[in-house]
Amino acid sequence: MNTTAKIKKNYQFIKIKKLVIVSILIGFLSAFLGIVLKNATEYYESIFFHRATINSVFFVVFPIFGLSIIFFLREYLFKKKENKGIKEIFESVNSKSKNLPSYKIPSHFINGLLTVVSGGSTGIEVSTVVATATIGAVAQRKQNVFRQYKTELICAGISAGITVLFSSPIAGILFSFEVISKKITRAFILSNVISVTVAYALCYILHEEPLFAVDITAWHLKAAPYFILLGVLAALHSVYLTRAVLFFKAQFYKIKEAHFKIILGSLILSLSFILFPQLYGEGYHTMKILFLNPNATTLTFSLALTFIGIILLKPIVTSATLASGGDGGVFAPSLFIGAFLGLFLALLLNRYLDANVIPLNFMIIGMAAVLSSSIHAPFTAIFLVCGLTNDYTLFLPILVVCLISKYTAKMIYPFTVYTYSPSLAK
């Protein structure tokens, strides 16, 4: 009896040791991929965008060029294998037979980079999530001992990828739990904590800074009713974003000729960029400008029209990007929309109701609220936005508004772009 127990104990110890080692490896590889993709995208997007602002012809050239290259890569390099994004991860974790093939690492890396650099109005977050999930999926196939940890190791890759993109280990783990796994096991906690620790350590070594530098001083309880209003508006706009993406994908699916999809999608993007250059790419470059001094911004008629145009058009250009073959998701668009929506609401309140609210606070809360209601993951949104800004002053109002926005959106429309399927909608 003692011998059997000892053998069993040794076997468990070996399993845990191997799980720790593979989690370290997944964390490092996923973090490295995420950092390279993030920095490469930011660098080349700024160059392409600068060229386009000097000569608006490039607002026409870049989208059609980028989408065409992505099409040819999928057609000839990746053998006509389509990218379904996060839905592929769901299929993998919910099935013993389906797996994420290794080609998805270079596929999503290259396509995500090309999409955003050429103006595609989405972000690299989903590209990073699928690529890093694939790292975890490939690792679990290498030894039989890891077969039972398929979901945990896929989530370990995702957690590390989200950590480096948003400087928030907690957001990485919460996203893996809220959106992908939906269950907690000891193996999940062990593998994901190790992977995000490695990822965050790599960020520290490479001096990766938070995406936005902000100075949040305080928030006031008298603004609570307006925060609730922002939560409801965020929910409504997230539903608009979700429905727009699903509608465009359904309509573009009916177009059988790929080059027609590319031309139509590029035309929508080009016209939008000429009207509002701020819509080019993921939009972080514009958001950084907004964050410089939003509290000193004065609302004028022309500025109001710009805000309305950007808020209404962003879901359309995001949808056109994804439907015409671009790679990405709704992370960056949600943050972008939330920042503009929050600032616009604050400026309206201050101008017409003399509310004396702090515009910067509304921008931060708006980002979290739209993301929360877009992906139905409020706690991910909270820690992700706090990590982005490296500030937790607004934690409580963000928590309340994120919960309001999520459940309001879910009540209006129960699906996200990641959970929708025609069979469920019937």
Tab-separated table of C-alpha atoms in Angstrom:
chain	number	residue	atom	x	y	z
A	1	MET	CA	0.000	0.000	0.000
A	2	ASN	CA	2.754	2.418	0.958
A	3	THR	CA	4.643	1.615	-2.245
A	4	THR	CA	1.571	2.288	-4.393
A	5	ALA	CA	0.889	5.576	-2.632
A	6	LYS	CA	4.520	6.588	-3.012
A	7	ILE	CA	4.489	5.823	-6.754
A	8	LYS	CA	1.273	7.791	-7.147
A	9	LYS	CA	2.722	10.709	-5.194
A	10	ASN	CA	5.898	10.708	-7.316
A	11	TYR	CA	3.834	10.611	-10.494
A	12	GLN	CA	1.783	13.617	-9.324
A	13	PHE	CA	4.978	15.475	-8.436
A	14	ILE	CA	6.439	14.796	-11.899
A	15	LYS	CA	3.205	15.993	-13.530
A	16	ILE	CA	3.233	19.229	-11.537
A	17	LYS	CA	6.937	19.794	-12.271
A	18	LYS	CA	6.343	19.316	-16.004
A	19	LEU	CA	3.296	21.597	-15.878
A	20	VAL	CA	5.390	24.315	-14.209
A	21	ILE	CA	8.152	23.998	-16.819
A	22	VAL	CA	5.769	24.058	-19.794
A	23	SER	CA	3.890	27.038	-18.270
A	24	ILE	CA	7.163	28.973	-18.037
A	25	LEU	CA	7.912	28.142	-21.662
A	26	ILE	CA	4.413	29.099	-22.836
A	27	GLY	CA	4.541	32.327	-20.835
A	28	PHE	CA	7.863	33.372	-22.320
A	29	LEU	CA	7.042	32.493	-25.940
A	30	SER	CA	3.567	34.059	-25.779
A	31	ALA	CA	4.869	37.213	-24.127
A	32	PHE	CA	7.701	37.542	-26.612
A	33	LEU	CA	5.305	37.133	-29.548
A	34	GLY	CA	2.897	39.688	-28.051
A	35	ILE	CA	5.618	42.267	-27.400
A	36	VAL	CA	7.094	41.923	-30.890
A	37	LEU	CA	3.664	42.186	-32.537
A	38	LYS	CA	2.636	45.165	-30.397
A	39	ASN	CA	5.820	47.148	-31.004
A	40	ALA	CA	6.065	46.281	-34.707
A	41	THR	CA	2.441	47.278	-35.267
A	42	GLU	CA	2.797	50.572	-33.391
A	43	TYR	CA	6.015	51.464	-35.232
A	44	TYR	CA	4.863	50.702	-38.771
A	45	GLU	CA	1.325	51.983	-38.248
A	46	SER	CA	2.707	55.391	-37.246
A	47	ILE	CA	4.855	55.506	-40.408
A	48	PHE	CA	1.986	54.493	-42.719
A	49	PHE	CA	-0.459	56.845	-41.018
A	50	HIS	CA	1.982	59.761	-41.241
A	51	ARG	CA	2.435	59.137	-44.960
A	52	ALA	CA	-1.321	59.043	-45.470
A	53	THR	CA	-1.891	62.324	-43.612
A	54	ILE	CA	0.637	63.999	-45.903
A	55	ASN	CA	-0.883	62.520	-49.064
A	56	SER	CA	-4.504	61.355	-48.755
A	57	VAL	CA	-4.104	59.097	-51.806
A	58	PHE	CA	-2.516	56.608	-49.418
A	59	PHE	CA	-5.808	56.407	-47.498
A	60	VAL	CA	-7.056	54.676	-50.652
A	61	VAL	CA	-3.909	52.706	-51.492
A	62	PHE	CA	-3.035	51.234	-48.091
A	63	PRO	CA	-6.337	49.435	-47.272
A	64	ILE	CA	-6.673	47.751	-50.665
A	65	PHE	CA	-2.981	46.824	-50.628
A	66	GLY	CA	-3.133	45.362	-47.095
A	67	LEU	CA	-6.336	43.385	-47.623
A	68	SER	CA	-5.048	42.054	-50.953
A	69	ILE	CA	-1.789	40.844	-49.406
A	70	ILE	CA	-3.729	39.132	-46.605
A	71	PHE	CA	-5.935	37.415	-49.202
A	72	PHE	CA	-2.968	36.127	-51.206
A	73	LEU	CA	-1.222	34.896	-48.058
A	74	ARG	CA	-4.328	32.971	-47.009
A	75	GLU	CA	-4.850	31.667	-50.530
A	76	TYR	CA	-1.329	30.469	-51.276
A	77	LEU	CA	0.804	30.402	-48.111
A	78	PHE	CA	-1.828	29.169	-45.643
A	79	LYS	CA	-3.633	26.959	-48.194
A	80	LYS	CA	-7.081	28.641	-48.127
A	81	LYS	CA	-7.511	27.963	-44.410
A	82	GLU	CA	-9.709	30.698	-42.995
A	83	ASN	CA	-9.217	32.387	-39.645
A	84	LYS	CA	-12.293	32.346	-37.407
A	85	GLY	CA	-10.619	34.187	-34.562
A	86	ILE	CA	-11.639	33.465	-30.978
A	87	LYS	CA	-14.389	31.082	-32.140
A	88	GLU	CA	-11.590	28.679	-33.109
A	89	ILE	CA	-10.418	28.694	-29.505
A	90	PHE	CA	-13.937	27.889	-28.283
A	91	GLU	CA	-14.126	24.995	-30.741
A	92	SER	CA	-10.774	23.681	-29.552
A	93	VAL	CA	-11.411	23.827	-25.797
A	94	ASN	CA	-14.903	22.344	-26.189
A	95	SER	CA	-13.763	19.393	-28.296
A	96	LYS	CA	-11.296	16.579	-27.692
A	97	SER	CA	-10.698	16.080	-31.406
A	98	LYS	CA	-10.340	19.678	-32.617
A	99	ASN	CA	-7.031	21.454	-32.096
A	100	LEU	CA	-5.461	24.772	-32.988
A	101	PRO	CA	-2.970	23.980	-35.783
A	102	SER	CA	0.516	25.458	-35.465
A	103	TYR	CA	0.212	27.523	-38.679
A	104	LYS	CA	-2.107	29.876	-36.773
A	105	ILE	CA	0.880	31.368	-34.972
A	106	PRO	CA	2.461	32.933	-38.091
A	107	SER	CA	-0.926	33.365	-39.793
A	108	HIS	CA	-2.455	35.577	-37.112
A	109	PHE	CA	0.820	37.355	-36.409
A	110	ILE	CA	1.315	38.398	-40.045
A	111	ASN	CA	-2.340	39.075	-40.831
A	112	GLY	CA	-2.916	41.047	-37.635
A	113	LEU	CA	0.128	43.208	-38.335
A	114	LEU	CA	-0.829	43.823	-41.974
A	115	THR	CA	-4.451	44.612	-41.117
A	116	VAL	CA	-3.716	47.387	-38.633
A	117	VAL	CA	-0.669	48.833	-40.409
A	118	SER	CA	-2.623	49.214	-43.653
A	119	GLY	CA	-5.446	51.025	-41.866
A	120	GLY	CA	-7.780	48.192	-40.872
A	121	SER	CA	-9.900	49.719	-38.127
A	122	THR	CA	-9.492	46.939	-35.593
A	123	GLY	CA	-6.649	45.835	-33.296
A	124	ILE	CA	-4.022	43.150	-32.810
A	125	GLU	CA	-5.578	41.823	-29.600
A	126	VAL	CA	-7.513	38.932	-31.143
A	127	SER	CA	-4.595	38.103	-33.437
A	128	THR	CA	-2.386	37.913	-30.343
A	129	VAL	CA	-4.955	35.884	-28.396
A	130	VAL	CA	-5.313	33.234	-31.120
A	131	ALA	CA	-1.561	33.054	-31.812
A	132	THR	CA	-0.681	32.701	-28.115
A	133	ALA	CA	-3.531	30.222	-27.556
A	134	THR	CA	-1.980	28.159	-30.345
A	135	ILE	CA	1.358	28.190	-28.521
A	136	GLY	CA	-0.420	26.647	-25.529
A	137	ALA	CA	-2.277	24.181	-27.759
A	138	VAL	CA	0.924	23.035	-29.474
A	139	ALA	CA	2.673	22.614	-26.110
A	140	GLN	CA	-0.083	20.388	-24.698
A	141	ARG	CA	0.169	18.050	-27.681
A	142	LYS	CA	3.856	17.362	-27.127
A	143	GLN	CA	3.424	14.952	-24.212
A	144	ASN	CA	0.572	12.672	-23.179
A	145	VAL	CA	0.771	13.950	-19.624
A	146	PHE	CA	-0.519	17.355	-20.830
A	147	ARG	CA	-3.590	16.031	-22.699
A	148	GLN	CA	-5.822	16.587	-19.683
A	149	TYR	CA	-4.591	20.191	-19.380
A	150	LYS	CA	-5.593	21.312	-22.865
A	151	THR	CA	-7.817	24.218	-21.764
A	152	GLU	CA	-5.432	25.284	-18.999
A	153	LEU	CA	-2.403	25.514	-21.303
A	154	ILE	CA	-4.337	27.296	-24.049
A	155	CYS	CA	-5.467	29.799	-21.427
A	156	ALA	CA	-1.883	30.143	-20.143
A	157	GLY	CA	-0.812	31.331	-23.591
A	158	ILE	CA	-3.744	33.738	-23.833
A	159	SER	CA	-3.138	35.144	-20.344
A	160	ALA	CA	0.500	35.886	-21.149
A	161	GLY	CA	-0.452	37.554	-24.440
A	162	ILE	CA	-3.070	39.807	-22.823
A	163	THR	CA	-0.626	40.632	-20.016
A	164	VAL	CA	1.985	42.109	-22.352
A	165	LEU	CA	-0.550	43.941	-24.517
A	166	PHE	CA	-2.203	45.732	-21.611
A	167	SER	CA	0.401	45.619	-18.826
A	168	SER	CA	-2.046	43.745	-16.592
A	169	PRO	CA	-1.480	40.135	-15.418
A	170	ILE	CA	-4.852	40.141	-13.637
A	171	ALA	CA	-6.645	41.132	-16.857
A	172	GLY	CA	-4.871	38.289	-18.645
A	173	ILE	CA	-6.060	35.668	-16.173
A	174	LEU	CA	-9.561	37.139	-15.919
A	175	PHE	CA	-10.000	37.196	-19.695
A	176	SER	CA	-8.989	33.546	-19.912
A	177	PHE	CA	-11.455	32.701	-17.151
A	178	GLU	CA	-14.411	34.938	-18.116
A	179	VAL	CA	-14.303	34.444	-21.872
A	180	ILE	CA	-12.517	31.148	-22.597
A	181	SER	CA	-12.399	28.651	-19.724
A	182	LYS	CA	-15.344	29.742	-17.569
A	183	LYS	CA	-14.105	27.368	-14.855
A	184	ILE	CA	-11.294	27.383	-12.311
A	185	THR	CA	-9.100	24.371	-11.569
A	186	ARG	CA	-5.872	24.056	-9.621
A	187	ALA	CA	-4.029	23.405	-12.887
A	188	PHE	CA	-5.591	26.559	-14.370
A	189	ILE	CA	-4.442	28.696	-11.444
A	190	LEU	CA	-0.933	27.200	-11.416
A	191	SER	CA	-0.282	27.382	-15.166
A	192	ASN	CA	-1.828	30.834	-15.669
A	193	VAL	CA	-0.196	32.465	-12.646
A	194	ILE	CA	3.195	31.161	-13.787
A	195	SER	CA	2.703	32.265	-17.411
A	196	VAL	CA	1.590	35.813	-16.516
A	197	THR	CA	4.415	36.142	-13.995
A	198	VAL	CA	6.924	35.270	-16.708
A	199	ALA	CA	5.171	37.603	-19.153
A	200	TYR	CA	5.122	40.509	-16.710
A	201	ALA	CA	8.773	39.912	-15.818
A	202	LEU	CA	9.669	40.105	-19.518
A	203	CYS	CA	7.737	43.392	-19.773
A	204	TYR	CA	9.716	44.724	-16.815
A	205	ILE	CA	13.062	43.631	-18.271
A	206	LEU	CA	12.251	45.206	-21.654
A	207	HIS	CA	10.848	48.393	-20.022
A	208	GLU	CA	7.429	48.037	-21.636
A	209	GLU	CA	5.394	51.072	-20.580
A	210	PRO	CA	1.594	51.293	-20.078
A	211	LEU	CA	-0.112	52.355	-23.303
A	212	PHE	CA	-1.592	55.578	-21.943
A	213	ALA	CA	-0.009	58.002	-19.488
A	214	VAL	CA	-2.765	59.689	-17.480
A	215	ASP	CA	-3.018	61.661	-14.265
A	216	ILE	CA	-6.258	60.772	-12.474
A	217	THR	CA	-6.610	62.785	-9.286
A	218	ALA	CA	-10.053	61.905	-7.884
A	219	TRP	CA	-13.701	61.187	-8.622
A	220	HIS	CA	-16.813	62.614	-7.006
A	221	LEU	CA	-19.957	60.849	-5.824
A	222	LYS	CA	-22.135	63.564	-7.374
A	223	ALA	CA	-21.083	62.236	-10.789
A	224	ALA	CA	-22.607	58.788	-10.042
A	225	PRO	CA	-25.878	59.375	-11.982
A	226	TYR	CA	-23.853	60.446	-15.008
A	227	PHE	CA	-21.640	57.374	-14.688
A	228	ILE	CA	-24.791	55.227	-14.794
A	229	LEU	CA	-25.938	57.096	-17.911
A	230	LEU	CA	-22.539	56.406	-19.469
A	231	GLY	CA	-22.932	52.703	-18.663
A	232	VAL	CA	-26.282	52.543	-20.444
A	233	LEU	CA	-24.987	54.462	-23.479
A	234	ALA	CA	-21.938	52.187	-23.588
A	235	ALA	CA	-24.210	49.133	-23.600
A	236	LEU	CA	-26.306	50.522	-26.446
A	237	HIS	CA	-23.229	51.305	-28.503
A	238	SER	CA	-21.645	47.925	-27.849
A	239	VAL	CA	-24.804	46.258	-29.141
A	240	TYR	CA	-24.593	48.491	-32.209
A	241	LEU	CA	-20.971	47.390	-32.678
A	242	THR	CA	-21.828	43.698	-32.273
A	243	ARG	CA	-24.797	43.842	-34.613
A	244	ALA	CA	-22.800	45.817	-37.183
A	245	VAL	CA	-19.997	43.227	-37.233
A	246	LEU	CA	-22.461	40.337	-37.558
A	247	PHE	CA	-24.468	42.130	-40.264
A	248	PHE	CA	-21.439	43.033	-42.384
A	249	LYS	CA	-20.009	39.528	-42.091
A	250	ALA	CA	-23.336	38.025	-43.176
A	251	GLN	CA	-23.669	40.380	-46.153
A	252	PHE	CA	-20.047	40.001	-47.282
A	253	TYR	CA	-20.371	36.218	-46.990
A	254	LYS	CA	-22.918	36.350	-49.793
A	255	ILE	CA	-20.275	37.869	-52.098
A	256	LYS	CA	-18.519	34.901	-53.674
A	257	GLU	CA	-15.737	36.782	-55.459
A	258	ALA	CA	-12.969	37.620	-52.994
A	259	HIS	CA	-11.731	40.632	-54.965
A	260	PHE	CA	-15.201	42.238	-54.747
A	261	LYS	CA	-15.084	41.898	-50.964
A	262	ILE	CA	-11.659	43.523	-50.878
A	263	ILE	CA	-12.718	46.388	-53.167
A	264	LEU	CA	-15.944	47.067	-51.257
A	265	GLY	CA	-14.259	46.862	-47.865
A	266	SER	CA	-11.381	49.084	-48.986
A	267	LEU	CA	-13.824	51.635	-50.420
A	268	ILE	CA	-15.673	51.907	-47.098
A	269	LEU	CA	-12.377	52.264	-45.230
A	270	SER	CA	-10.892	54.813	-47.628
A	271	LEU	CA	-13.944	57.097	-47.594
A	272	SER	CA	-14.092	56.917	-43.798
A	273	PHE	CA	-10.381	57.756	-43.422
A	274	ILE	CA	-10.684	60.737	-45.752
A	275	LEU	CA	-13.611	62.057	-43.686
A	276	PHE	CA	-12.127	61.130	-40.299
A	277	PRO	CA	-8.405	60.207	-40.346
A	278	GLN	CA	-8.742	59.320	-36.646
A	279	LEU	CA	-10.385	56.032	-37.713
A	280	TYR	CA	-7.179	54.750	-39.323
A	281	GLY	CA	-5.855	51.564	-37.711
A	282	GLU	CA	-6.525	50.632	-34.112
A	283	GLY	CA	-6.883	54.301	-33.143
A	284	TYR	CA	-4.485	54.347	-30.197
A	285	HIS	CA	-2.521	57.184	-31.806
A	286	THR	CA	-5.667	59.336	-31.709
A	287	MET	CA	-6.515	58.282	-28.164
A	288	LYS	CA	-3.073	59.333	-26.952
A	289	ILE	CA	-3.765	62.825	-28.318
A	290	LEU	CA	-7.144	62.888	-26.548
A	291	PHE	CA	-5.447	61.945	-23.285
A	292	LEU	CA	-3.028	64.886	-23.429
A	293	ASN	CA	-5.450	67.338	-21.798
A	294	PRO	CA	-9.111	66.309	-22.135
A	295	ASN	CA	-10.162	68.393	-19.124
A	296	ALA	CA	-9.272	71.560	-21.044
A	297	THR	CA	-11.243	70.588	-24.164
A	298	THR	CA	-14.088	72.931	-25.118
A	299	LEU	CA	-17.055	71.590	-27.050
A	300	THR	CA	-17.752	73.426	-30.290
A	301	PHE	CA	-20.248	72.626	-33.045
A	302	SER	CA	-17.561	71.296	-35.395
A	303	LEU	CA	-16.001	69.207	-32.616
A	304	ALA	CA	-19.419	67.762	-31.746
A	305	LEU	CA	-19.958	66.738	-35.381
A	306	THR	CA	-16.515	65.113	-35.411
A	307	PHE	CA	-17.303	63.151	-32.249
A	308	ILE	CA	-20.672	62.011	-33.603
A	309	GLY	CA	-19.153	60.993	-36.939
A	310	ILE	CA	-16.346	59.016	-35.308
A	311	ILE	CA	-18.623	57.287	-32.766
A	312	LEU	CA	-21.125	56.267	-35.458
A	313	LEU	CA	-18.592	55.301	-38.138
A	314	LYS	CA	-16.126	53.311	-36.030
A	315	PRO	CA	-18.363	50.189	-35.801
A	316	ILE	CA	-18.925	50.350	-39.550
A	317	VAL	CA	-15.247	50.565	-40.523
A	318	THR	CA	-14.398	47.863	-37.975
A	319	SER	CA	-17.090	45.640	-39.459
A	320	ALA	CA	-15.958	46.339	-43.021
A	321	THR	CA	-12.359	45.508	-42.049
A	322	LEU	CA	-13.280	42.140	-40.562
A	323	ALA	CA	-15.865	41.229	-43.235
A	324	SER	CA	-13.470	41.933	-46.116
A	325	GLY	CA	-10.756	39.659	-44.766
A	326	GLY	CA	-8.923	41.674	-42.119
A	327	ASP	CA	-7.686	40.021	-38.938
A	328	GLY	CA	-8.744	41.285	-35.535
A	329	GLY	CA	-11.615	41.746	-33.137
A	330	VAL	CA	-13.496	44.296	-31.042
A	331	PHE	CA	-11.015	44.964	-28.215
A	332	ALA	CA	-9.357	48.069	-29.659
A	333	PRO	CA	-12.558	49.390	-31.300
A	334	SER	CA	-14.374	49.093	-27.952
A	335	LEU	CA	-11.657	51.028	-26.130
A	336	PHE	CA	-11.586	53.647	-28.902
A	337	ILE	CA	-15.377	54.087	-28.936
A	338	GLY	CA	-15.505	54.188	-25.139
A	339	ALA	CA	-12.909	56.963	-24.926
A	340	PHE	CA	-14.712	59.142	-27.483
A	341	LEU	CA	-18.162	58.382	-26.048
A	342	GLY	CA	-17.053	59.173	-22.498
A	343	LEU	CA	-15.347	62.425	-23.454
A	344	PHE	CA	-18.260	63.539	-25.636
A	345	LEU	CA	-20.790	62.855	-22.868
A	346	ALA	CA	-18.692	64.726	-20.302
A	347	LEU	CA	-18.343	67.751	-22.577
A	348	LEU	CA	-22.089	67.762	-23.263
A	349	LEU	CA	-22.884	67.541	-19.539
A	350	ASN	CA	-20.506	70.357	-18.688
A	351	ARG	CA	-21.731	72.628	-21.467
A	352	TYR	CA	-25.500	72.189	-21.216
A	353	LEU	CA	-26.110	70.984	-17.647
A	354	ASP	CA	-23.172	72.694	-15.934
A	355	ALA	CA	-22.420	69.305	-14.361
A	356	ASN	CA	-18.748	70.109	-13.720
A	357	VAL	CA	-17.684	66.485	-14.274
A	358	ILE	CA	-14.096	65.456	-15.055
A	359	PRO	CA	-13.793	64.502	-18.769
A	360	LEU	CA	-10.702	62.333	-18.220
A	361	ASN	CA	-12.618	60.139	-15.771
A	362	PHE	CA	-15.421	59.669	-18.284
A	363	MET	CA	-12.936	58.635	-20.957
A	364	ILE	CA	-11.418	55.941	-18.733
A	365	ILE	CA	-14.776	54.655	-17.502
A	366	GLY	CA	-16.194	54.752	-21.039
A	367	MET	CA	-13.363	52.573	-22.331
A	368	ALA	CA	-14.008	49.936	-19.686
A	369	ALA	CA	-17.797	50.110	-20.065
A	370	VAL	CA	-17.881	49.582	-23.834
A	371	LEU	CA	-15.330	46.757	-23.616
A	372	SER	CA	-17.252	45.101	-20.768
A	373	SER	CA	-20.508	45.126	-22.709
A	374	SER	CA	-18.864	44.134	-26.012
A	375	ILE	CA	-17.248	40.948	-24.714
A	376	HIS	CA	-19.481	40.373	-21.631
A	377	ALA	CA	-16.433	40.329	-19.355
A	378	PRO	CA	-16.669	43.177	-16.808
A	379	PHE	CA	-13.780	42.142	-14.567
A	380	THR	CA	-11.444	41.731	-17.523
A	381	ALA	CA	-12.422	45.233	-18.663
A	382	ILE	CA	-11.797	46.725	-15.213
A	383	PHE	CA	-8.262	45.407	-14.762
A	384	LEU	CA	-7.387	45.804	-18.430
A	385	VAL	CA	-8.222	49.528	-18.459
A	386	CYS	CA	-6.597	50.099	-15.073
A	387	GLY	CA	-3.504	48.310	-16.421
A	388	LEU	CA	-3.548	50.397	-19.594
A	389	THR	CA	-3.485	53.598	-17.564
A	390	ASN	CA	-1.464	52.212	-14.622
A	391	ASP	CA	-3.969	53.829	-12.258
A	392	TYR	CA	-6.641	52.283	-9.991
A	393	THR	CA	-8.206	55.510	-8.667
A	394	LEU	CA	-11.425	54.896	-10.605
A	395	PHE	CA	-11.708	51.214	-9.682
A	396	LEU	CA	-15.051	51.500	-7.847
A	397	PRO	CA	-16.969	53.565	-10.446
A	398	ILE	CA	-15.497	51.428	-13.234
A	399	LEU	CA	-16.704	48.288	-11.431
A	400	VAL	CA	-20.262	49.612	-11.098
A	401	VAL	CA	-20.461	50.976	-14.659
A	402	CYS	CA	-18.977	47.813	-16.187
A	403	LEU	CA	-21.591	45.650	-14.473
A	404	ILE	CA	-24.381	48.000	-15.582
A	405	SER	CA	-23.138	48.083	-19.173
A	406	LYS	CA	-22.666	44.323	-19.409
A	407	TYR	CA	-26.092	43.349	-18.089
A	408	THR	CA	-27.854	46.118	-20.016
A	409	ALA	CA	-26.217	44.946	-23.237
A	410	LYS	CA	-26.961	41.312	-22.451
A	411	MET	CA	-30.607	42.172	-21.823
A	412	ILE	CA	-30.855	43.962	-25.190
A	413	TYR	CA	-28.871	41.388	-27.167
A	414	PRO	CA	-27.551	38.240	-25.445
A	415	PHE	CA	-24.636	37.557	-27.822
A	416	THR	CA	-21.183	38.931	-28.484
A	417	VAL	CA	-19.295	38.640	-31.778
A	418	TYR	CA	-17.467	35.696	-30.189
A	419	THR	CA	-20.480	33.774	-28.860
A	420	TYR	CA	-23.001	34.351	-31.658
A	421	SER	CA	-23.996	31.523	-33.949
A	422	PRO	CA	-27.071	31.336	-36.221
A	423	SER	CA	-28.313	28.213	-34.441
A	424	LEU	CA	-28.266	29.935	-31.023
A	425	ALA	CA	-30.017	33.025	-32.359
A	426	LYS	CA	-33.058	31.061	-33.536
